[in-house]
Amino acid sequence: FVVQHLRPSDRLSVIAFSSTAQRLFPLLRMSHHGRQQALQAISSLGAGGGTNIADALKKALKVIEDRSYKNSVCSIILLSDGQDTYSISSNFQGKSAGCRSLVPSSILDEHHMVPLHAFGFGADHDSDTLHSIAEASGGTFSFIEDEDVMQDAFAQCIGGLLSVSVQEMHLSMKCIDPGVQLRSIKCGSYPSRVERDGRSGSVDIGHLYADEERDILLSLTIPKSSEQTSLLRVACAYKDPVTNATIKIQGDEVKIKRPTSTVSEPVSIEVDRERNRIEAASCIESARAAAERGALSEAVTILEDCRRLLSQSFASQNGDRLCMALDAELREMQERMANRQLYEASGRAYMLSGLSSHSWQRATTRGDSTDSTTLVHSYQTPSMVQMLEHSQNFSSSPRSQRSQVRGARPVLEKPLPR
């Protein structure tokens, strides 16, 4: 599906790995000839023993470093159905500490970071490792529960990757009135900074797909005043991947006027929605921590309390779609914690994929999230939806003819967004 839906100017390389990793073919343009070469190589894949993720990542990095020509956008997609049996300690704390070490440092260079989007397939994959790898590189983690969802999961991902419209976005905010102070920035996994004097802050957003939005919640201290107060001046800068030029945008001043007397003011649904998203992500993390130490009933209670809190919010009571999606997702997580076996098989991966989605405000696959009838499909962009429609209409080979492999890693490069 990926090969058939890349354009002739896009380039693809695939690395297959089991106990060792092998580059099936170098970066090829997906012209008619390139597609035929790629499809022939992919059809020769077969199952093997072991899961050497570190070796696969090293070979993927070599493909990237050996490029004589660099397209404007480069990404890596990792698919694995197993535990890394070569590079990570079986001890949970040791494994957690070693996950990041699997990723070559060049991939994590903040000036040349290559997003690595990880896909965990089935009940036996190492969701902790894959989530950590994706998180470290600025990529997402998706949970593919069964084979039928795999193509849709990849379709949603490449639908975004083929629509990158902004790169290296940096957002800055400065306080204007002398009495205003910036206290905190809530932006999920995006690197952020509040200066010591509380007068300025920044967020590194990185790249954005076409039609994507990012919501960031700021907490401010505002002086008492009956006059209009100038709070913030917000600006951003980013690189245009088409022209490679740096674009700078200066936003309007953010102002507030305090009422002279106590009056009932309507709650902002936008702000309330963002509070709900942040609260849900925090509760998911807390519930996961409880589940990891064996306290499943405590984890379920944390999620139940969060659902009740969200249901009482202004946004939820006004039919906000994100609140409905959060409630459906939290309920699904509760069901996947019915017992330890279920949590190990799917609950952990489902929660990590949810955390990945909310921390980056980007669509990931988990459960039936790619189904058009489900509530759990937040952050999908029109290009993702369009590619999902192509996937659902795409006639692929019969399941019995599909090779099941221990892992495969495409390195995907696109020159310019449409």
Tab-separated table of C-alpha atoms in Angstrom:
chain	number	residue	atom	x	y	z
A	1	PHE	CA	0.000	0.000	0.000
A	2	VAL	CA	2.776	2.435	0.911
A	3	VAL	CA	4.694	1.717	-2.298
A	4	GLN	CA	1.600	2.207	-4.445
A	5	HIS	CA	0.658	5.519	-2.814
A	6	LEU	CA	4.003	7.318	-2.909
A	7	ARG	CA	4.605	9.766	-5.739
A	8	PRO	CA	7.439	9.368	-8.293
A	9	SER	CA	9.418	12.122	-6.511
A	10	ASP	CA	9.195	10.318	-3.136
A	11	ARG	CA	11.942	7.877	-2.135
A	12	LEU	CA	11.694	4.708	-0.073
A	13	SER	CA	14.137	2.227	1.452
A	14	VAL	CA	13.183	-0.868	3.464
A	15	ILE	CA	15.221	-2.684	6.108
A	16	ALA	CA	14.023	-6.083	7.339
A	17	PHE	CA	15.247	-7.363	10.682
A	18	SER	CA	15.050	-10.455	12.862
A	19	SER	CA	18.256	-11.580	14.633
A	20	THR	CA	20.122	-9.267	12.248
A	21	ALA	CA	19.043	-6.438	9.957
A	22	GLN	CA	19.286	-6.308	6.177
A	23	ARG	CA	18.667	-3.437	3.794
A	24	LEU	CA	16.388	-4.830	1.084
A	25	PHE	CA	17.027	-1.913	-1.260
A	26	PRO	CA	18.514	1.601	-1.091
A	27	LEU	CA	16.466	4.765	-1.361
A	28	LEU	CA	14.524	4.377	-4.601
A	29	ARG	CA	12.321	6.902	-6.310
A	30	MET	CA	8.836	5.484	-6.504
A	31	SER	CA	8.657	5.706	-10.273
A	32	HIS	CA	7.200	2.753	-12.153
A	33	HIS	CA	10.612	1.051	-12.211
A	34	GLY	CA	11.324	1.870	-8.552
A	35	ARG	CA	7.956	0.504	-7.463
A	36	GLN	CA	8.543	-2.751	-9.312
A	37	GLN	CA	11.934	-3.180	-7.643
A	38	ALA	CA	10.485	-2.416	-4.215
A	39	LEU	CA	7.516	-4.756	-4.601
A	40	GLN	CA	9.758	-7.585	-5.788
A	41	ALA	CA	12.037	-7.182	-2.765
A	42	ILE	CA	9.134	-6.943	-0.323
A	43	SER	CA	7.476	-10.068	-1.729
A	44	SER	CA	10.626	-12.054	-0.876
A	45	LEU	CA	10.324	-11.332	2.864
A	46	GLY	CA	9.943	-14.284	5.211
A	47	ALA	CA	9.701	-14.862	8.944
A	48	GLY	CA	12.842	-15.158	11.054
A	49	GLY	CA	13.831	-15.498	14.713
A	50	GLY	CA	14.806	-12.743	17.100
A	51	THR	CA	14.131	-9.005	17.171
A	52	ASN	CA	17.221	-6.843	16.802
A	53	ILE	CA	15.782	-3.326	16.796
A	54	ALA	CA	19.137	-1.643	17.469
A	55	ASP	CA	20.753	-3.165	14.364
A	56	ALA	CA	17.757	-2.127	12.256
A	57	LEU	CA	18.007	1.451	13.524
A	58	LYS	CA	21.720	1.599	12.751
A	59	LYS	CA	21.116	0.472	9.177
A	60	ALA	CA	18.242	2.930	8.806
A	61	LEU	CA	20.530	5.727	9.967
A	62	LYS	CA	23.206	4.651	7.484
A	63	VAL	CA	20.647	4.916	4.663
A	64	ILE	CA	19.927	8.481	5.783
A	65	GLU	CA	23.581	9.470	6.256
A	66	ASP	CA	24.673	8.018	2.896
A	67	ARG	CA	22.242	10.136	0.872
A	68	SER	CA	23.947	12.147	-1.857
A	69	TYR	CA	20.773	14.197	-2.234
A	70	LYS	CA	18.513	15.138	0.672
A	71	ASN	CA	14.815	15.686	0.185
A	72	SER	CA	13.196	18.331	2.365
A	73	VAL	CA	11.336	15.839	4.580
A	74	CYS	CA	12.687	12.556	5.940
A	75	SER	CA	10.994	10.088	8.303
A	76	ILE	CA	11.471	6.563	9.627
A	77	ILE	CA	8.699	4.049	10.297
A	78	LEU	CA	9.390	1.105	12.607
A	79	LEU	CA	7.165	-1.983	12.707
A	80	SER	CA	7.882	-4.741	15.212
A	81	ASP	CA	5.934	-7.621	16.754
A	82	GLY	CA	8.552	-8.748	19.296
A	83	GLN	CA	10.700	-7.919	22.285
A	84	ASP	CA	14.219	-6.669	21.553
A	85	THR	CA	16.303	-9.718	22.486
A	86	TYR	CA	19.747	-8.285	21.819
A	87	SER	CA	20.180	-4.827	23.303
A	88	ILE	CA	17.899	-4.257	26.314
A	89	SER	CA	18.040	-5.750	29.792
A	90	SER	CA	15.034	-7.803	30.849
A	91	ASN	CA	14.982	-5.852	34.125
A	92	PHE	CA	12.193	-3.270	33.824
A	93	GLN	CA	14.226	-0.319	35.126
A	94	GLY	CA	17.262	-1.378	33.119
A	95	LYS	CA	15.124	-1.807	30.040
A	96	SER	CA	13.517	1.578	30.524
A	97	ALA	CA	16.918	3.228	30.826
A	98	GLY	CA	18.198	1.408	27.745
A	99	CYS	CA	15.332	2.213	25.388
A	100	ARG	CA	16.710	5.595	24.397
A	101	SER	CA	20.173	4.102	23.860
A	102	LEU	CA	18.736	2.028	20.995
A	103	VAL	CA	18.275	5.198	18.941
A	104	PRO	CA	21.454	6.435	17.198
A	105	SER	CA	22.375	9.890	18.473
A	106	SER	CA	22.242	11.417	14.993
A	107	ILE	CA	18.507	10.689	14.803
A	108	LEU	CA	18.021	12.630	18.036
A	109	ASP	CA	20.107	15.678	17.038
A	110	GLU	CA	17.794	18.607	17.817
A	111	HIS	CA	18.880	20.422	14.649
A	112	HIS	CA	18.439	17.427	12.341
A	113	MET	CA	15.954	15.276	14.222
A	114	VAL	CA	14.388	12.536	12.127
A	115	PRO	CA	10.924	11.605	13.456
A	116	LEU	CA	10.657	7.889	14.076
A	117	HIS	CA	7.072	6.605	14.083
A	118	ALA	CA	6.802	3.227	15.801
A	119	PHE	CA	4.111	0.583	15.299
A	120	GLY	CA	3.723	-2.284	17.760
A	121	PHE	CA	1.935	-5.290	16.283
A	122	GLY	CA	0.151	-7.962	18.336
A	123	ALA	CA	0.223	-8.977	21.993
A	124	ASP	CA	3.945	-9.812	22.222
A	125	HIS	CA	5.542	-6.574	21.053
A	126	ASP	CA	7.581	-4.396	23.428
A	127	SER	CA	5.323	-1.356	23.739
A	128	ASP	CA	7.504	0.339	26.383
A	129	THR	CA	10.557	0.236	24.128
A	130	LEU	CA	8.739	1.316	20.970
A	131	HIS	CA	6.967	4.162	22.777
A	132	SER	CA	10.259	5.366	24.276
A	133	ILE	CA	12.013	5.261	20.897
A	134	ALA	CA	9.247	7.240	19.223
A	135	GLU	CA	9.018	9.753	22.073
A	136	ALA	CA	12.771	10.394	22.035
A	137	SER	CA	12.775	11.232	18.324
A	138	GLY	CA	9.607	13.334	18.240
A	139	GLY	CA	7.588	10.572	16.568
A	140	THR	CA	4.390	8.753	17.539
A	141	PHE	CA	3.637	5.245	18.800
A	142	SER	CA	0.701	3.261	17.422
A	143	PHE	CA	-0.733	-0.057	18.607
A	144	ILE	CA	-1.795	-2.439	15.840
A	145	GLU	CA	-3.943	-5.041	17.535
A	146	ASP	CA	-4.541	-7.303	14.535
A	147	GLU	CA	-3.448	-7.623	10.938
A	148	ASP	CA	-6.621	-6.102	9.506
A	149	VAL	CA	-5.731	-2.710	11.014
A	150	MET	CA	-2.100	-2.628	9.847
A	151	GLN	CA	-2.684	-1.084	6.423
A	152	ASP	CA	-4.998	1.600	7.821
A	153	ALA	CA	-2.427	2.428	10.501
A	154	PHE	CA	0.291	2.968	7.902
A	155	ALA	CA	-2.138	4.880	5.679
A	156	GLN	CA	-2.957	7.347	8.452
A	157	CYS	CA	0.734	7.858	9.191
A	158	ILE	CA	1.890	8.465	5.624
A	159	GLY	CA	-1.159	10.640	4.998
A	160	GLY	CA	0.401	13.000	7.507
A	161	LEU	CA	4.034	12.558	6.424
A	162	LEU	CA	3.202	13.378	2.811
A	163	SER	CA	1.581	16.662	3.855
A	164	VAL	CA	4.327	18.294	5.973
A	165	SER	CA	3.780	22.040	5.530
A	166	VAL	CA	5.857	23.576	8.328
A	167	GLN	CA	9.253	22.655	9.747
A	168	GLU	CA	11.279	23.831	12.751
A	169	MET	CA	8.446	25.905	14.197
A	170	HIS	CA	9.447	27.911	17.274
A	171	LEU	CA	6.806	29.724	19.318
A	172	SER	CA	7.724	32.548	21.696
A	173	MET	CA	5.714	34.667	24.110
A	174	LYS	CA	6.705	37.787	26.048
A	175	CYS	CA	4.831	39.533	28.838
A	176	ILE	CA	3.983	43.191	28.219
A	177	ASP	CA	2.543	44.750	31.383
A	178	PRO	CA	5.189	44.904	34.163
A	179	GLY	CA	2.854	43.103	36.579
A	180	VAL	CA	2.188	40.099	34.311
A	181	GLN	CA	4.195	36.925	34.862
A	182	LEU	CA	4.245	33.664	32.923
A	183	ARG	CA	3.981	30.791	35.400
A	184	SER	CA	3.773	27.627	33.297
A	185	ILE	CA	3.428	26.256	29.790
A	186	LYS	CA	1.452	23.039	29.280
A	187	CYS	CA	2.372	21.639	25.869
A	188	GLY	CA	2.728	17.870	26.281
A	189	SER	CA	6.000	16.456	24.936
A	190	TYR	CA	7.071	19.595	23.086
A	191	PRO	CA	10.227	21.147	24.601
A	192	SER	CA	9.304	24.367	26.402
A	193	ARG	CA	10.995	26.956	28.590
A	194	VAL	CA	9.868	29.639	31.019
A	195	GLU	CA	12.575	32.177	31.838
A	196	ARG	CA	13.497	32.631	35.499
A	197	ASP	CA	12.034	36.129	35.680
A	198	GLY	CA	8.707	34.794	34.340
A	199	ARG	CA	8.640	37.455	31.638
A	200	SER	CA	9.030	35.236	28.591
A	201	GLY	CA	8.797	31.652	27.396
A	202	SER	CA	9.050	29.480	24.312
A	203	VAL	CA	7.925	26.183	22.781
A	204	ASP	CA	9.627	24.166	20.033
A	205	ILE	CA	6.861	22.663	17.897
A	206	GLY	CA	8.994	21.250	15.082
A	207	HIS	CA	7.071	20.160	12.000
A	208	LEU	CA	3.350	20.326	11.298
A	209	TYR	CA	1.186	18.500	8.783
A	210	ALA	CA	-1.275	20.382	6.599
A	211	ASP	CA	-4.345	21.480	8.614
A	212	GLU	CA	-2.826	20.506	11.960
A	213	GLU	CA	-3.352	22.717	15.006
A	214	ARG	CA	-1.534	22.874	18.333
A	215	ASP	CA	-3.165	24.056	21.556
A	216	ILE	CA	-0.896	25.266	24.352
A	217	LEU	CA	-2.187	26.227	27.801
A	218	LEU	CA	-0.429	29.125	29.540
A	219	SER	CA	-0.843	30.051	33.206
A	220	LEU	CA	-0.333	33.727	34.028
A	221	THR	CA	-0.287	35.945	37.076
A	222	ILE	CA	-2.240	39.106	36.268
A	223	PRO	CA	-2.188	42.270	38.428
A	224	LYS	CA	-5.382	43.688	39.895
A	225	SER	CA	-6.612	46.471	37.681
A	226	SER	CA	-9.847	47.954	36.457
A	227	GLU	CA	-8.121	49.091	33.280
A	228	GLN	CA	-7.354	47.069	30.175
A	229	THR	CA	-4.124	45.109	30.681
A	230	SER	CA	-1.765	44.021	27.891
A	231	LEU	CA	-0.764	40.477	28.762
A	232	LEU	CA	1.343	38.883	26.055
A	233	ARG	CA	2.875	39.303	22.658
A	234	VAL	CA	3.124	35.959	20.827
A	235	ALA	CA	5.292	35.284	17.782
A	236	CYS	CA	6.456	32.285	15.785
A	237	ALA	CA	9.090	31.407	13.228
A	238	TYR	CA	9.256	28.348	10.972
A	239	LYS	CA	10.899	26.997	7.846
A	240	ASP	CA	8.875	26.663	4.660
A	241	PRO	CA	9.801	23.221	3.237
A	242	VAL	CA	8.985	24.389	-0.311
A	243	THR	CA	11.239	27.449	-0.435
A	244	ASN	CA	13.494	26.604	2.540
A	245	ALA	CA	12.923	30.209	3.678
A	246	THR	CA	12.390	31.177	7.318
A	247	ILE	CA	8.979	32.743	7.890
A	248	LYS	CA	8.369	35.000	10.891
A	249	ILE	CA	4.907	35.909	12.154
A	250	GLN	CA	4.126	38.479	14.829
A	251	GLY	CA	0.791	37.891	16.538
A	252	ASP	CA	-1.545	40.489	18.004
A	253	GLU	CA	-1.201	41.558	21.611
A	254	VAL	CA	-3.298	39.534	24.037
A	255	LYS	CA	-5.292	41.938	26.206
A	256	ILE	CA	-7.775	41.587	29.058
A	257	LYS	CA	-10.150	44.001	30.752
A	258	ARG	CA	-11.273	43.194	34.272
A	259	PRO	CA	-14.947	43.869	35.100
A	260	THR	CA	-15.578	46.619	37.659
A	261	SER	CA	-17.922	44.334	39.574
A	262	THR	CA	-18.362	40.600	40.053
A	263	VAL	CA	-20.355	39.214	37.151
A	264	SER	CA	-20.950	35.767	35.721
A	265	GLU	CA	-18.727	35.278	32.675
A	266	PRO	CA	-19.155	32.391	30.206
A	267	VAL	CA	-16.413	29.773	30.306
A	268	SER	CA	-14.238	29.517	27.200
A	269	ILE	CA	-14.889	26.117	25.625
A	270	GLU	CA	-11.457	26.255	23.946
A	271	VAL	CA	-9.659	26.694	27.268
A	272	ASP	CA	-11.866	24.154	29.041
A	273	ARG	CA	-11.272	21.627	26.269
A	274	GLU	CA	-7.518	22.019	26.645
A	275	ARG	CA	-7.737	21.612	30.421
A	276	ASN	CA	-9.696	18.399	29.878
A	277	ARG	CA	-7.109	17.027	27.448
A	278	ILE	CA	-4.247	17.778	29.841
A	279	GLU	CA	-6.155	16.303	32.788
A	280	ALA	CA	-6.970	13.137	30.827
A	281	ALA	CA	-3.331	12.675	29.748
A	282	SER	CA	-2.170	13.121	33.346
A	283	CYS	CA	-4.701	10.561	34.601
A	284	ILE	CA	-3.698	8.061	31.902
A	285	GLU	CA	-0.077	8.385	33.027
A	286	SER	CA	-1.056	7.940	36.687
A	287	ALA	CA	-3.235	4.932	35.881
A	288	ARG	CA	-0.430	3.346	33.877
A	289	ALA	CA	2.003	3.828	36.780
A	290	ALA	CA	-0.477	2.127	39.123
A	291	ALA	CA	-1.001	-0.736	36.679
A	292	GLU	CA	2.757	-1.273	36.291
A	293	ARG	CA	3.120	-1.815	40.036
A	294	GLY	CA	0.235	-4.304	39.956
A	295	ALA	CA	-2.546	-2.065	41.315
A	296	LEU	CA	-5.096	-2.573	38.535
A	297	SER	CA	-8.116	-1.687	40.684
A	298	GLU	CA	-6.446	1.597	41.642
A	299	ALA	CA	-5.726	2.302	37.973
A	300	VAL	CA	-9.366	1.685	37.036
A	301	THR	CA	-10.495	4.027	39.823
A	302	ILE	CA	-8.162	6.783	38.587
A	303	LEU	CA	-9.684	6.552	35.112
A	304	GLU	CA	-13.242	6.433	36.487
A	305	ASP	CA	-12.637	9.546	38.587
A	306	CYS	CA	-11.224	11.318	35.547
A	307	ARG	CA	-14.267	10.422	33.446
A	308	ARG	CA	-16.558	11.798	36.142
A	309	LEU	CA	-14.536	15.025	36.363
A	310	LEU	CA	-14.601	15.485	32.589
A	311	SER	CA	-18.356	14.878	32.438
A	312	GLN	CA	-18.892	17.792	34.829
A	313	SER	CA	-16.840	20.224	32.747
A	314	PHE	CA	-18.415	23.066	30.810
A	315	ALA	CA	-17.088	21.752	27.489
A	316	SER	CA	-18.474	18.272	28.063
A	317	GLN	CA	-21.888	19.554	29.069
A	318	ASN	CA	-21.982	21.546	25.840
A	319	GLY	CA	-21.355	18.467	23.693
A	320	ASP	CA	-17.673	19.047	22.937
A	321	ARG	CA	-16.445	16.341	20.569
A	322	LEU	CA	-12.995	16.007	22.146
A	323	CYS	CA	-14.580	15.376	25.552
A	324	MET	CA	-16.693	12.608	24.038
A	325	ALA	CA	-13.570	11.081	22.469
A	326	LEU	CA	-11.654	11.282	25.757
A	327	ASP	CA	-14.467	9.574	27.647
A	328	ALA	CA	-14.675	6.763	25.072
A	329	GLU	CA	-10.913	6.291	25.238
A	330	LEU	CA	-10.772	6.228	29.044
A	331	ARG	CA	-13.638	3.714	29.132
A	332	GLU	CA	-11.758	1.484	26.671
A	333	MET	CA	-8.673	1.652	28.883
A	334	GLN	CA	-10.715	0.607	31.909
A	335	GLU	CA	-12.015	-2.424	30.025
A	336	ARG	CA	-8.479	-3.414	29.036
A	337	MET	CA	-7.529	-3.517	32.729
A	338	ALA	CA	-10.037	-6.190	33.700
A	339	ASN	CA	-7.166	-8.508	34.618
A	340	ARG	CA	-3.386	-8.669	34.440
A	341	GLN	CA	-3.325	-10.854	31.358
A	342	LEU	CA	-5.509	-8.451	29.381
A	343	TYR	CA	-3.453	-5.473	30.500
A	344	GLU	CA	-0.210	-7.159	29.433
A	345	ALA	CA	-1.673	-8.226	26.063
A	346	SER	CA	-3.254	-4.935	25.024
A	347	GLY	CA	-3.943	-2.491	27.866
A	348	ARG	CA	-0.405	-1.191	28.232
A	349	ALA	CA	0.074	-0.662	24.485
A	350	TYR	CA	-3.332	0.999	24.161
A	351	MET	CA	-2.505	3.444	26.974
A	352	LEU	CA	0.945	4.261	25.593
A	353	SER	CA	-0.482	4.956	22.159
A	354	GLY	CA	-3.076	7.244	23.753
A	355	LEU	CA	-0.367	9.085	25.676
A	356	SER	CA	1.640	9.469	22.472
A	357	SER	CA	-1.366	10.924	20.673
A	358	HIS	CA	-2.238	13.461	23.359
A	359	SER	CA	1.337	14.486	24.157
A	360	TRP	CA	2.028	15.375	20.508
A	361	GLN	CA	-1.587	16.270	19.589
A	362	ARG	CA	-1.269	13.951	16.604
A	363	ALA	CA	-3.328	10.965	15.476
A	364	THR	CA	-2.117	7.468	16.376
A	365	THR	CA	-3.694	4.066	15.801
A	366	ARG	CA	-5.117	2.128	18.752
A	367	GLY	CA	-8.081	-0.192	18.859
A	368	ASP	CA	-10.612	0.920	16.267
A	369	SER	CA	-9.368	4.525	16.105
A	370	THR	CA	-9.029	4.416	12.304
A	371	ASP	CA	-12.684	3.363	11.904
A	372	SER	CA	-14.808	6.262	10.646
A	373	THR	CA	-17.626	5.337	13.071
A	374	THR	CA	-15.528	5.400	16.253
A	375	LEU	CA	-15.262	8.290	18.679
A	376	VAL	CA	-11.558	7.690	19.310
A	377	HIS	CA	-9.990	9.429	16.320
A	378	SER	CA	-8.854	12.812	17.595
A	379	TYR	CA	-6.293	14.919	15.706
A	380	GLN	CA	-6.902	13.336	12.288
A	381	THR	CA	-6.218	15.746	9.417
A	382	PRO	CA	-8.028	15.784	6.048
A	383	SER	CA	-4.955	14.252	4.352
A	384	MET	CA	-4.986	11.397	6.890
A	385	VAL	CA	-8.697	10.814	6.355
A	386	GLN	CA	-8.202	10.830	2.587
A	387	MET	CA	-5.399	8.269	2.791
A	388	LEU	CA	-7.516	6.102	5.108
A	389	GLU	CA	-10.265	6.136	2.499
A	390	HIS	CA	-7.716	5.002	-0.098
A	391	SER	CA	-6.660	2.206	2.255
A	392	GLN	CA	-10.178	0.987	2.825
A	393	ASN	CA	-10.820	0.951	-0.933
A	394	PHE	CA	-7.422	-0.515	-1.821
A	395	SER	CA	-7.453	-4.097	-3.065
A	396	SER	CA	-4.514	-5.841	-1.419
A	397	SER	CA	-3.403	-9.427	-1.714
A	398	PRO	CA	-5.303	-12.145	0.186
A	399	ARG	CA	-4.294	-12.461	3.822
A	400	SER	CA	-3.055	-16.006	3.297
A	401	GLN	CA	-0.444	-14.694	0.829
A	402	ARG	CA	0.922	-11.992	3.140
A	403	SER	CA	4.290	-12.759	4.718
A	404	GLN	CA	4.479	-12.429	8.488
A	405	VAL	CA	7.856	-11.006	9.489
A	406	ARG	CA	9.608	-10.111	12.716
A	407	GLY	CA	10.080	-6.512	11.676
A	408	ALA	CA	10.403	-4.082	8.827
A	409	ARG	CA	11.637	-0.521	8.748
A	410	PRO	CA	10.906	1.831	5.842
A	411	VAL	CA	12.916	5.003	5.496
A	412	LEU	CA	10.573	7.450	3.780
A	413	GLU	CA	11.676	10.641	2.095
A	414	LYS	CA	9.505	13.176	0.336
A	415	PRO	CA	10.822	16.215	-1.543
A	416	LEU	CA	8.112	18.817	-1.155
A	417	PRO	CA	4.519	19.015	0.112
A	418	ARG	CA	1.823	19.423	-2.474
